Tab-separated table of C-alpha atoms (C1' of nucleotides) in Angstrom:
chain	number	residue	atom	x	y	z
Z	1	MET	CA	0.085	0.462	-0.116
Z	2	ASN	CA	2.714	2.549	0.839
Z	3	GLU	CA	5.231	0.260	0.158
Z	4	PRO	CA	8.499	1.546	-2.589
Z	5	ASP	CA	7.679	0.240	-6.117
Z	6	VAL	CA	10.767	-2.260	-5.893
Z	7	PRO	CA	9.208	-4.808	-3.270
Z	8	PRO	CA	13.152	-6.120	-1.841
Z	9	ARG	CA	13.962	-9.526	-2.673
Z	10	ARG	CA	14.768	-11.098	0.130
Z	11	GLY	CA	12.439	-11.426	3.296
Z	12	ARG	CA	13.289	-8.329	4.371
Z	13	LYS	CA	9.964	-6.509	5.291
Z	14	SER	CA	10.690	-5.919	8.603
Z	15	GLU	CA	12.738	-2.863	7.608
Z	16	ILE	CA	8.635	-1.008	6.595
Z	17	SER	CA	8.232	-2.060	9.937
Z	18	ARG	CA	10.487	-1.263	11.753
Z	19	GLY	CA	10.061	1.876	9.566
Z	20	GLN	CA	6.056	2.967	10.516
Z	21	ILE	CA	7.519	1.900	14.795
Z	22	LEU	CA	9.710	4.920	14.647
Z	23	ASP	CA	6.940	6.983	12.863
Z	24	ALA	CA	4.492	6.548	14.643
Z	25	ALA	CA	6.234	7.013	18.014
Z	26	ALA	CA	8.305	10.379	16.886
Z	27	ARG	CA	4.421	11.457	16.047
Z	28	MET	CA	3.513	11.063	19.774
Z	29	LEU	CA	6.101	12.314	21.194
Z	30	ARG	CA	5.903	15.337	19.761
Z	31	ARG	CA	2.100	15.571	20.732
Z	32	GLN	CA	2.123	14.137	23.581
Z	33	GLY	CA	5.149	14.401	25.313
Z	34	TYR	CA	6.872	11.579	26.605
Z	35	GLY	CA	4.643	10.503	29.416
Z	36	ASN	CA	1.758	10.177	27.912
Z	37	THR	CA	3.627	7.936	25.123
Z	38	THR	CA	2.546	4.218	25.665
Z	39	LEU	CA	3.578	1.540	23.387
Z	40	ARG	CA	0.461	0.226	22.844
Z	41	LYS	CA	-0.625	3.665	21.339
Z	42	ILE	CA	2.363	3.249	19.681
Z	43	ALA	CA	1.298	-0.238	18.240
Z	44	GLU	CA	-2.421	1.564	17.618
Z	45	VAL	CA	-0.745	3.732	15.423
Z	46	ALA	CA	1.461	1.969	13.594
Z	47	GLY	CA	-1.461	-0.720	13.176
Z	48	ILE	CA	-0.304	-3.553	14.520
Z	49	GLN	CA	-0.039	-5.617	18.206
Z	50	ALA	CA	1.664	-3.720	21.316
Z	51	GLY	CA	3.461	-7.365	21.716
Z	52	SER	CA	4.464	-7.442	18.051
Z	53	ILE	CA	7.015	-4.320	18.510
Z	54	TYR	CA	9.204	-6.781	20.980
Z	55	TYR	CA	10.560	-8.168	17.012
Z	56	HIS	CA	12.269	-4.871	15.912
Z	57	PHE	CA	12.894	-2.646	19.259
Z	58	ALA	CA	14.537	-5.048	21.786
Z	59	SER	CA	12.524	-2.250	24.624
Z	60	LYS	CA	10.550	0.823	24.938
Z	61	ASP	CA	14.049	2.886	26.073
Z	62	GLU	CA	15.188	1.029	22.725
Z	63	ILE	CA	13.106	2.821	20.249
Z	64	MET	CA	13.122	5.992	21.830
Z	65	ASP	CA	17.084	5.942	21.391
Z	66	ALA	CA	16.087	4.989	17.805
Z	67	VAL	CA	13.373	8.449	17.244
Z	68	LEU	CA	16.026	11.070	19.607
Z	69	GLU	CA	19.248	10.126	17.874
Z	70	ARG	CA	17.724	10.507	14.211
Z	71	GLY	CA	16.165	13.594	15.200
Z	72	VAL	CA	19.413	15.112	16.527
Z	73	ARG	CA	21.504	14.083	13.194
Z	74	ALA	CA	19.025	15.312	10.159
Z	75	VAL	CA	19.596	18.611	12.129
Z	76	TYR	CA	23.251	17.881	12.266
Z	77	GLU	CA	24.332	16.849	8.826
Z	78	ALA	CA	21.530	19.818	7.371
Z	79	VAL	CA	23.973	21.884	9.234
Z	80	ARG	CA	26.745	20.636	7.616
Z	81	ASP	CA	26.210	19.877	4.963
Z	82	SER	CA	25.151	23.314	3.545
Z	83	LEU	CA	27.473	24.627	4.584
Z	84	ALA	CA	29.999	22.135	2.975
Z	85	ALA	CA	28.570	22.683	-0.074
Z	86	LEU	CA	29.576	26.675	-0.058
Z	87	PRO	CA	32.412	27.637	-2.485
Z	88	PRO	CA	35.703	27.818	0.310
Z	89	ASP	CA	35.278	31.629	-0.088
Z	90	THR	CA	32.385	32.338	0.791
Z	91	PRO	CA	32.038	34.945	3.537
Z	92	ASP	CA	30.899	34.417	7.658
Z	93	ARG	CA	27.910	36.568	6.733
Z	94	ARG	CA	26.617	34.236	4.286
Z	95	ARG	CA	27.852	30.882	6.396
Z	96	ILE	CA	26.147	31.690	9.352
Z	97	GLU	CA	23.290	32.701	6.884
Z	98	VAL	CA	22.927	29.298	5.318
Z	99	ALA	CA	23.769	27.476	8.773
Z	100	VAL	CA	20.192	29.189	9.998
Z	101	GLY	CA	18.391	29.146	7.607
Z	102	ALA	CA	19.631	24.981	7.310
Z	103	HIS	CA	18.862	24.287	11.110
Z	104	LEU	CA	15.339	25.683	10.738
Z	105	GLU	CA	14.312	24.335	8.041
Z	106	ALA	CA	15.294	21.094	8.975
Z	107	LEU	CA	13.396	21.592	12.805
Z	108	LEU	CA	10.348	22.722	11.035
Z	109	SER	CA	10.009	20.729	7.665
Z	110	HIS	CA	11.381	17.714	7.839
Z	111	GLY	CA	8.995	16.164	9.717
Z	112	ASP	CA	8.541	14.608	13.563
Z	113	TYR	CA	12.421	12.903	14.392
Z	114	THR	CA	13.439	16.727	14.381
Z	115	SER	CA	11.274	17.834	16.703
Z	116	THR	CA	11.074	15.696	18.763
Z	117	SER	CA	14.600	15.094	19.331
Z	118	ILE	CA	14.265	19.251	21.074
Z	119	ARG	CA	10.471	18.669	22.449
Z	120	THR	CA	11.523	15.375	24.377
Z	121	TYR	CA	14.994	15.469	25.274
Z	122	GLY	CA	14.853	17.258	29.001
Z	123	GLU	CA	12.307	15.500	29.450
Z	124	VAL	CA	13.625	11.575	28.970
Z	125	PRO	CA	15.623	9.732	31.318
Z	126	MET	CA	19.343	10.712	31.938
Z	127	ALA	CA	20.260	6.832	30.965
Z	128	PHE	CA	19.596	7.856	27.760
Z	129	GLN	CA	20.291	11.045	27.349
Z	130	GLN	CA	23.539	10.168	27.262
Z	131	LYS	CA	22.843	7.758	23.729
Z	132	SER	CA	22.237	10.819	21.907
Z	133	GLN	CA	24.876	13.160	23.896
Z	134	PRO	CA	28.154	12.786	21.071
Z	135	LEU	CA	26.089	13.920	18.187
Z	136	ARG	CA	24.907	17.205	20.256
Z	137	ASP	CA	28.088	18.376	21.118
Z	138	ALA	CA	29.498	17.348	18.230
Z	139	TYR	CA	26.724	20.021	16.455
Z	140	VAL	CA	27.256	22.014	18.712
Z	141	VAL	CA	30.510	22.420	18.314
Z	142	LEU	CA	29.868	22.812	14.756
Z	143	TRP	CA	27.971	25.947	15.546
Z	144	GLN	CA	30.708	27.699	17.834
Z	145	GLU	CA	33.278	26.896	15.317
Z	146	LEU	CA	31.375	28.739	12.463
Z	147	LEU	CA	30.940	31.075	15.638
Z	148	ALA	CA	34.136	31.506	16.498
Z	149	GLY	CA	36.042	31.706	12.880
Z	150	ALA	CA	33.510	34.308	11.801
Z	151	GLN	CA	34.443	36.097	15.147
Z	152	ALA	CA	37.847	36.021	14.743
Z	153	ALA	CA	37.827	37.290	11.259
Z	154	GLY	CA	36.414	40.377	11.981
Z	155	ALA	CA	32.522	39.272	10.954
Z	156	ILE	CA	31.273	39.557	14.234
Z	157	ARG	CA	32.037	42.311	17.172
Z	158	ALA	CA	35.024	41.441	18.979
Z	159	ASP	CA	32.773	42.460	22.425
Z	160	LEU	CA	30.164	39.920	22.315
Z	161	ASP	CA	30.917	36.759	24.231
Z	162	THR	CA	30.665	33.739	21.325
Z	163	HIS	CA	29.670	31.846	24.472
Z	164	VAL	CA	26.402	33.713	25.436
Z	165	LEU	CA	25.873	34.666	21.272
Z	166	ARG	CA	25.338	30.806	20.147
Z	167	PRO	CA	23.061	29.152	22.885
Z	168	LEU	CA	21.368	32.267	22.338
Z	169	LEU	CA	20.593	32.152	18.899
Z	170	LEU	CA	20.544	28.431	19.051
Z	171	GLY	CA	17.290	29.231	21.717
Z	172	SER	CA	15.856	31.329	19.385
Z	173	LEU	CA	15.455	28.680	16.443
Z	174	ASN	CA	14.862	25.192	18.931
Z	175	TRP	CA	12.078	27.518	19.933
Z	176	THR	CA	10.402	27.654	17.531
Z	177	VAL	CA	9.084	24.136	17.102
Z	178	GLU	CA	7.122	25.428	19.715
Z	179	TRP	CA	4.707	28.190	17.778
Z	180	TYR	CA	5.739	28.042	14.279
Z	181	ASP	CA	2.786	28.087	12.213
Z	182	PRO	CA	3.324	26.986	8.528
Z	183	SER	CA	0.098	28.014	7.129
Z	184	GLN	CA	0.989	31.385	8.346
Z	185	ARG	CA	4.385	31.386	7.000
Z	186	PRO	CA	6.590	30.322	4.987
Z	187	VAL	CA	10.013	28.753	6.704
Z	188	ALA	CA	12.259	30.695	4.628
Z	189	GLU	CA	10.668	33.655	6.021
Z	190	ILE	CA	10.678	33.823	9.634
Z	191	ALA	CA	14.876	32.350	8.938
Z	192	ALA	CA	15.411	35.198	6.686
Z	193	GLN	CA	13.878	37.338	9.494
Z	194	ALA	CA	16.213	35.960	12.553
Z	195	VAL	CA	19.284	36.200	10.724
Z	196	ASP	CA	18.216	40.189	9.807
Z	197	MET	CA	17.491	40.331	13.394
Z	198	LEU	CA	20.940	38.203	13.959
Z	199	PHE	CA	23.105	40.627	12.337
Z	200	HIS	CA	21.570	44.300	12.275
Z	201	GLY	CA	19.337	44.432	15.408
Z	202	VAL	CA	15.905	45.749	16.127
Z	203	LEU	CA	17.442	49.092	16.350
Z	204	PRO	CA	16.248	51.821	13.669
Z	205	THR	CA	19.620	52.709	11.272
Z	206	GLU	CA	19.836	56.224	12.557
Z	207	ALA	CA	22.670	59.151	12.558
K	1	MET	CA	10.159	28.594	57.834
K	2	ASN	CA	9.190	30.790	55.108
K	3	GLU	CA	5.040	32.617	56.530
K	4	PRO	CA	4.687	35.520	56.681
K	5	ASP	CA	5.775	36.830	60.226
K	6	VAL	CA	2.105	35.978	62.359
K	7	PRO	CA	1.555	32.402	62.472
K	8	PRO	CA	-1.859	31.281	62.208
K	9	ARG	CA	-3.449	31.353	65.617
K	10	ARG	CA	-5.200	29.025	64.689
K	11	GLY	CA	-4.316	25.146	62.438
K	12	ARG	CA	-2.673	26.180	59.749
K	13	LYS	CA	0.047	23.379	59.550
K	14	SER	CA	-1.311	22.302	56.451
K	15	GLU	CA	-0.056	24.896	54.671
K	16	ILE	CA	3.218	23.734	55.448
K	17	SER	CA	2.661	21.014	53.603
K	18	ARG	CA	0.961	21.735	51.326
K	19	GLY	CA	4.211	24.087	50.594
K	20	GLN	CA	6.930	21.332	50.351
K	21	ILE	CA	4.667	19.081	48.229
K	22	LEU	CA	4.337	21.074	45.162
K	23	ASP	CA	8.359	22.156	46.132
K	24	ALA	CA	9.308	18.349	45.433
K	25	ALA	CA	6.592	18.421	42.308
K	26	ALA	CA	8.269	21.311	41.014
K	27	ARG	CA	11.792	19.693	41.477
K	28	MET	CA	11.041	16.687	40.252
K	29	LEU	CA	8.740	18.031	37.320
K	30	ARG	CA	12.440	20.631	36.179
K	31	ARG	CA	14.204	17.472	36.066
K	32	GLN	CA	12.852	14.426	35.165
K	33	GLY	CA	9.390	15.653	33.036
K	34	TYR	CA	6.299	14.564	33.648
K	35	GLY	CA	6.059	11.579	32.349
K	36	ASN	CA	8.657	10.136	34.755
K	37	THR	CA	7.578	12.198	38.015
K	38	THR	CA	5.440	9.565	40.344
K	39	LEU	CA	3.068	11.106	42.961
K	40	ARG	CA	5.116	8.623	45.151
K	41	LYS	CA	8.473	9.997	44.581
K	42	ILE	CA	6.685	12.829	45.522
K	43	ALA	CA	5.684	11.618	48.096
K	44	GLU	CA	9.274	11.041	49.084
K	45	VAL	CA	10.643	13.596	48.333
K	46	ALA	CA	8.344	15.724	50.561
K	47	GLY	CA	9.287	13.227	53.009
K	48	ILE	CA	5.446	12.184	53.539
K	49	GLN	CA	3.726	8.882	52.666
K	50	ALA	CA	1.851	9.191	48.957
K	51	GLY	CA	-1.788	8.972	50.601
K	52	SER	CA	-0.971	11.618	52.712
K	53	ILE	CA	-0.205	13.925	49.925
K	54	TYR	CA	-4.538	13.437	48.928
K	55	TYR	CA	-5.220	15.639	51.820
K	56	HIS	CA	-4.015	18.775	50.134
K	57	PHE	CA	-4.944	18.192	46.487
K	58	ALA	CA	-7.354	16.046	45.102
K	59	SER	CA	-5.623	14.377	42.604
K	60	LYS	CA	-2.032	14.499	40.661
K	61	ASP	CA	-3.898	16.774	37.546
K	62	GLU	CA	-4.166	19.131	40.734
K	63	ILE	CA	-0.933	19.283	42.029
K	64	MET	CA	0.634	19.661	38.301
K	65	ASP	CA	-2.199	22.594	37.719
K	66	ALA	CA	-0.870	24.531	40.419
K	67	VAL	CA	2.877	24.343	39.668
K	68	LEU	CA	2.510	25.190	36.177
K	69	GLU	CA	0.192	28.560	37.234
K	70	ARG	CA	2.603	29.566	39.793
K	71	GLY	CA	5.191	29.233	36.802
K	72	VAL	CA	3.808	31.396	35.039
K	73	ARG	CA	1.696	34.056	37.626
K	74	ALA	CA	5.697	34.037	39.165
K	75	VAL	CA	6.973	35.511	35.230
K	76	TYR	CA	3.965	37.018	34.444
K	77	GLU	CA	4.069	39.172	37.087
K	78	ALA	CA	7.271	39.716	37.489
K	79	VAL	CA	7.647	41.465	34.364
K	80	ARG	CA	4.577	43.350	34.279
K	81	ASP	CA	5.391	45.364	38.134
K	82	SER	CA	9.104	45.567	36.858
K	83	LEU	CA	7.743	47.483	33.715
K	84	ALA	CA	4.907	49.323	35.775
K	85	ALA	CA	7.441	50.657	38.033
K	86	LEU	CA	9.142	53.066	35.475
K	87	PRO	CA	8.612	56.610	35.067
K	88	PRO	CA	5.723	57.271	32.904
K	89	ASP	CA	7.996	58.878	30.415
K	90	THR	CA	10.685	55.668	30.582
K	91	PRO	CA	11.203	56.070	26.366
K	92	ASP	CA	10.972	52.515	24.920
K	93	ARG	CA	14.467	51.163	24.617
K	94	ARG	CA	14.452	51.154	28.033
K	95	ARG	CA	11.412	49.673	28.873
K	96	ILE	CA	11.929	46.536	26.705
K	97	GLU	CA	15.340	46.462	28.153
K	98	VAL	CA	13.569	45.500	31.787
K	99	ALA	CA	12.005	43.421	30.421
K	100	VAL	CA	13.920	41.599	29.302
K	101	GLY	CA	15.953	41.555	33.057
K	102	ALA	CA	12.783	40.455	34.357
K	103	HIS	CA	12.049	37.903	32.196
K	104	LEU	CA	15.206	36.155	32.604
K	105	GLU	CA	15.297	37.007	36.017
K	106	ALA	CA	12.548	35.682	36.921
K	107	LEU	CA	12.663	32.622	35.212
K	108	LEU	CA	16.739	31.693	36.072
K	109	SER	CA	16.005	32.805	39.660
K	110	HIS	CA	13.452	32.428	40.902
K	111	GLY	CA	12.535	28.679	41.359
K	112	ASP	CA	11.838	25.648	39.841
K	113	TYR	CA	8.568	27.260	38.570
K	114	THR	CA	9.169	29.186	36.236
K	115	SER	CA	11.758	26.722	34.712
K	116	THR	CA	9.130	23.660	35.313
K	117	SER	CA	6.271	26.275	33.383
K	118	ILE	CA	8.446	26.706	30.396
K	119	ARG	CA	9.404	22.928	30.312
K	120	THR	CA	6.663	20.887	31.025
K	121	TYR	CA	4.154	23.273	29.376
K	122	GLY	CA	4.164	21.702	26.015
K	123	GLU	CA	3.835	17.965	27.169
K	124	VAL	CA	1.584	17.918	30.318
K	125	PRO	CA	-2.422	16.676	28.304
K	126	MET	CA	-4.625	19.670	27.130
K	127	ALA	CA	-6.901	18.967	29.260
K	128	PHE	CA	-4.462	20.922	31.944
K	129	GLN	CA	-2.846	23.185	29.834
K	130	GLN	CA	-6.064	25.068	29.604
K	131	LYS	CA	-6.277	25.665	32.638
K	132	SER	CA	-3.069	28.216	32.604
K	133	GLN	CA	-3.703	29.422	29.131
K	134	PRO	CA	-5.333	32.468	29.406
K	135	LEU	CA	-2.460	33.798	31.525
K	136	ARG	CA	0.051	32.853	28.833
K	137	ASP	CA	-1.865	34.700	26.587
K	138	ALA	CA	-2.207	37.767	28.792
K	139	TYR	CA	1.742	37.619	29.106
K	140	VAL	CA	2.272	37.094	25.055
K	141	VAL	CA	-0.321	39.972	25.212
K	142	LEU	CA	1.699	42.209	27.094
K	143	TRP	CA	4.576	41.796	25.019
K	144	GLN	CA	3.554	42.470	21.883
K	145	GLU	CA	2.336	45.633	22.945
K	146	LEU	CA	5.281	46.799	23.943
K	147	LEU	CA	7.182	45.903	21.155
K	148	ALA	CA	4.436	47.495	18.632
K	149	GLY	CA	3.799	50.073	21.165
K	150	ALA	CA	7.959	50.763	20.890
K	151	GLN	CA	7.329	49.875	16.850
K	152	ALA	CA	4.794	52.270	15.983
K	153	ALA	CA	6.267	54.925	17.885
K	154	GLY	CA	9.781	54.343	15.706
K	155	ALA	CA	11.836	52.454	18.487
K	156	ILE	CA	11.757	49.545	16.363
K	157	ARG	CA	12.590	48.695	12.815
K	158	ALA	CA	9.208	49.525	10.839
K	159	ASP	CA	9.890	46.534	8.347
K	160	LEU	CA	10.239	43.288	10.764
K	161	ASP	CA	7.564	41.871	11.832
K	162	THR	CA	7.159	42.193	15.438
K	163	HIS	CA	4.616	38.350	15.575
K	164	VAL	CA	8.228	36.933	14.391
K	165	LEU	CA	10.241	39.138	16.819
K	166	ARG	CA	8.258	38.663	19.329
K	167	PRO	CA	8.539	34.938	19.463
K	168	LEU	CA	11.476	34.861	18.364
K	169	LEU	CA	13.349	36.968	21.190
K	170	LEU	CA	10.529	35.014	23.604
K	171	GLY	CA	11.915	31.876	22.638
K	172	SER	CA	15.678	32.901	22.597
K	173	LEU	CA	15.172	33.671	26.416
K	174	ASN	CA	12.716	30.704	27.951
K	175	TRP	CA	15.615	28.078	26.012
K	176	THR	CA	17.723	29.515	28.707
K	177	VAL	CA	16.229	26.892	31.585
K	178	GLU	CA	17.316	25.105	28.739
K	179	TRP	CA	21.914	25.529	29.758
K	180	TYR	CA	22.288	28.496	31.655
K	181	ASP	CA	24.137	28.153	34.558
K	182	PRO	CA	24.544	30.016	37.606
K	183	SER	CA	27.881	28.673	38.963
K	184	GLN	CA	29.575	30.629	35.506
K	185	ARG	CA	28.554	33.869	34.705
K	186	PRO	CA	25.436	36.230	36.782
K	187	VAL	CA	22.050	35.901	35.156
K	188	ALA	CA	22.203	40.339	33.791
K	189	GLU	CA	25.693	39.358	31.786
K	190	ILE	CA	22.991	37.023	30.394
K	191	ALA	CA	20.323	39.296	30.248
K	192	ALA	CA	23.446	42.880	29.816
K	193	GLN	CA	24.091	40.999	25.788
K	194	ALA	CA	20.927	39.772	25.098
K	195	VAL	CA	19.915	43.623	24.633
K	196	ASP	CA	22.354	44.365	23.040
K	197	MET	CA	22.272	41.905	20.275
K	198	LEU	CA	18.447	42.548	19.626
K	199	PHE	CA	19.331	46.179	19.750
K	200	HIS	CA	22.514	45.792	17.978
K	201	GLY	CA	23.216	42.879	16.084
K	202	VAL	CA	26.433	41.309	15.777
K	203	LEU	CA	27.833	42.874	12.735
K	204	PRO	CA	30.598	45.394	13.946
K	205	THR	CA	29.655	48.895	12.593
K	206	GLU	CA	31.439	49.982	9.920
K	207	ALA	CA	31.913	52.348	7.784
C	1	DA	C1'	3.250	-28.439	-2.849
C	2	DA	C1'	5.683	-28.632	1.016
C	3	DT	C1'	9.007	-27.288	3.986
C	4	DA	C1'	11.052	-22.981	6.114
C	5	DT	C1'	11.822	-18.861	7.552
C	6	DT	C1'	10.076	-14.404	9.032
C	7	DT	C1'	6.570	-12.096	11.690
C	8	DT	C1'	2.248	-11.000	14.054
C	9	DC	C1'	-1.095	-12.269	17.472
C	10	DT	C1'	-3.070	-13.476	21.240
C	11	DA	C1'	-2.820	-14.257	26.100
C	12	DA	C1'	-0.510	-13.365	30.186
C	13	DC	C1'	2.356	-12.327	34.301
C	14	DT	C1'	4.773	-8.797	37.014
C	15	DA	C1'	5.467	-3.864	38.763
C	16	DA	C1'	4.337	0.571	39.109
C	17	DC	C1'	1.125	4.610	38.744
C	18	DG	C1'	-2.437	7.214	40.988
C	19	DT	C1'	-6.101	6.116	44.827
C	20	DT	C1'	-9.025	5.160	48.167
C	21	DC	C1'	-10.626	4.662	53.305
C	22	DG	C1'	-10.598	3.308	58.221
C	23	DA	C1'	-7.345	3.641	61.609
C	24	DT	C1'	-4.389	6.039	63.833
C	25	DG	C1'	-0.728	9.739	66.437
C	26	DG	C1'	-0.712	14.564	67.799
C	27	DA	C1'	-1.888	19.291	69.100
C	28	DA	C1'	-6.013	22.842	70.166
C	29	DA	C1'	-10.467	23.226	72.863
C	30	DT	C1'	-13.056	22.006	76.773
O	1	DA	C1'	-8.472	15.144	81.612
O	2	DT	C1'	-11.250	14.530	78.197
O	3	DT	C1'	-13.056	14.916	74.518
O	4	DT	C1'	-13.013	17.001	69.789
O	5	DC	C1'	-10.106	17.977	64.823
O	6	DC	C1'	-6.029	18.121	61.599
O	7	DA	C1'	-2.834	15.657	59.772
O	8	DT	C1'	-1.143	11.828	58.857
O	9	DC	C1'	-0.161	6.563	57.805
O	10	DG	C1'	-0.470	2.121	56.911
O	11	DA	C1'	-2.096	-1.415	53.084
O	12	DA	C1'	-4.778	-2.058	50.033
O	13	DC	C1'	-7.512	-1.644	44.797
O	14	DG	C1'	-8.280	-1.295	39.972
O	15	DT	C1'	-5.921	0.091	35.671
O	16	DT	C1'	-2.085	0.317	32.689
O	17	DA	C1'	2.314	-0.081	31.953
O	18	DG	C1'	6.162	-2.521	29.500
O	19	DT	C1'	7.672	-6.824	28.748
O	20	DT	C1'	7.258	-11.869	27.446
O	21	DA	C1'	6.106	-16.275	25.247
O	22	DG	C1'	3.804	-19.889	22.071
O	23	DA	C1'	0.994	-19.936	18.613
O	24	DA	C1'	-0.926	-18.795	14.300
O	25	DA	C1'	-0.233	-16.616	9.803
O	26	DA	C1'	2.267	-14.798	6.689
O	27	DT	C1'	5.826	-14.556	3.525
O	28	DA	C1'	9.798	-16.930	1.615
O	29	DT	C1'	12.639	-21.116	-0.557
O	30	DT	C1'	13.215	-25.260	-2.073
DNA sequence: AATATTTTCTAACTAACGTTCGATGGAAAT
DNA sequence: ATTTCCATCGAACGTTAGTTAGAAAATATT
């Protein structure tokens, strides 16, 4: 019904169910949070029986792990790749602009995984916050180097602390998952105004 | 301990326990999220038995309600009062600066209630998101009027959409509950840089 | 067509949840 | 000293959570 046109020759239907379980889990996590997401509801959304989940995953935690990791990875790779695709001599301002756009686009257009990895991360047991921690750290480093590099090159004011600038900026972007409404504005418009404010501030240009 | 100086004559020890239960709930909610916060753990932290909670609250939901509402109210009133305390002729820039400072101060210094009302709101059942919704709406209106008024007075660039500016700004501030570390910097320093960035942007002042 | 393998279902188990309620201790009032 | 009322305890209830295991169905292999 919703399989790709070329069904895998040898016995891998399992992948399809596994994907549906993850999709259902990501959607439920995003909407109802960790506390109200039960295996039975996930199974219902995925169209199978609760017990059947255990053929694909060893535990509920393993599902959470998979969803969270996939979310962070999607954002991380989107930003990293969009930066890597730029010509080597791209000015720092442009690189920041691209990174902001890629981050927001991945967050808001790329399904439930990314939103969930932002919204749900703070409320899951520490035990499997740690599983995706290396990726999260790598992502922070990516931004930190981008901003610190820009500052060293003179593209960002020298009197700002990039260790404050970075979380303030990323917080502003991350929080969009709580309020952004696709029916109101395109993502690009949010990104454009965010970059505009970041660069020039909100005060009118004066004498 | 935290009562008014005139202890109630007749039998009001109940208030103390009630406060301890709320404190415990707020702390647990902040650290472990809604899903992993159980009545038995709250009772344990509060130093009483699980069943005893029901002498003070009718249900778990009532506790959540109380914690959430108290959190939003603290932030709302802190910002509202700090604005009301300003002289009537205070320029818009200064008013925004004060509001940002009050919001951050309430969020980061005022205990677990405010942080929880930010972090946990998105993951509780809609049924009692609605209880604190009026207050939340009022707070949004407060900011919206502050910013729109400033823009009308020419203190904010006319080409910015305050309906995008507001959530971007508040998101940046709200996200601090995820990363701010009191042992690193005072809150005022974060507030100062946030306002600086908001007003002037991060680009160097050029010719 | 028969067999072997992969996937799902059904039904149950245990633990923990929110909640209830009668018994119990201690402080205030008589 | 006795009574009254407030606050807590302790043990239990019904429900639902995550999880398990053997039977059954679906699919692939020969």
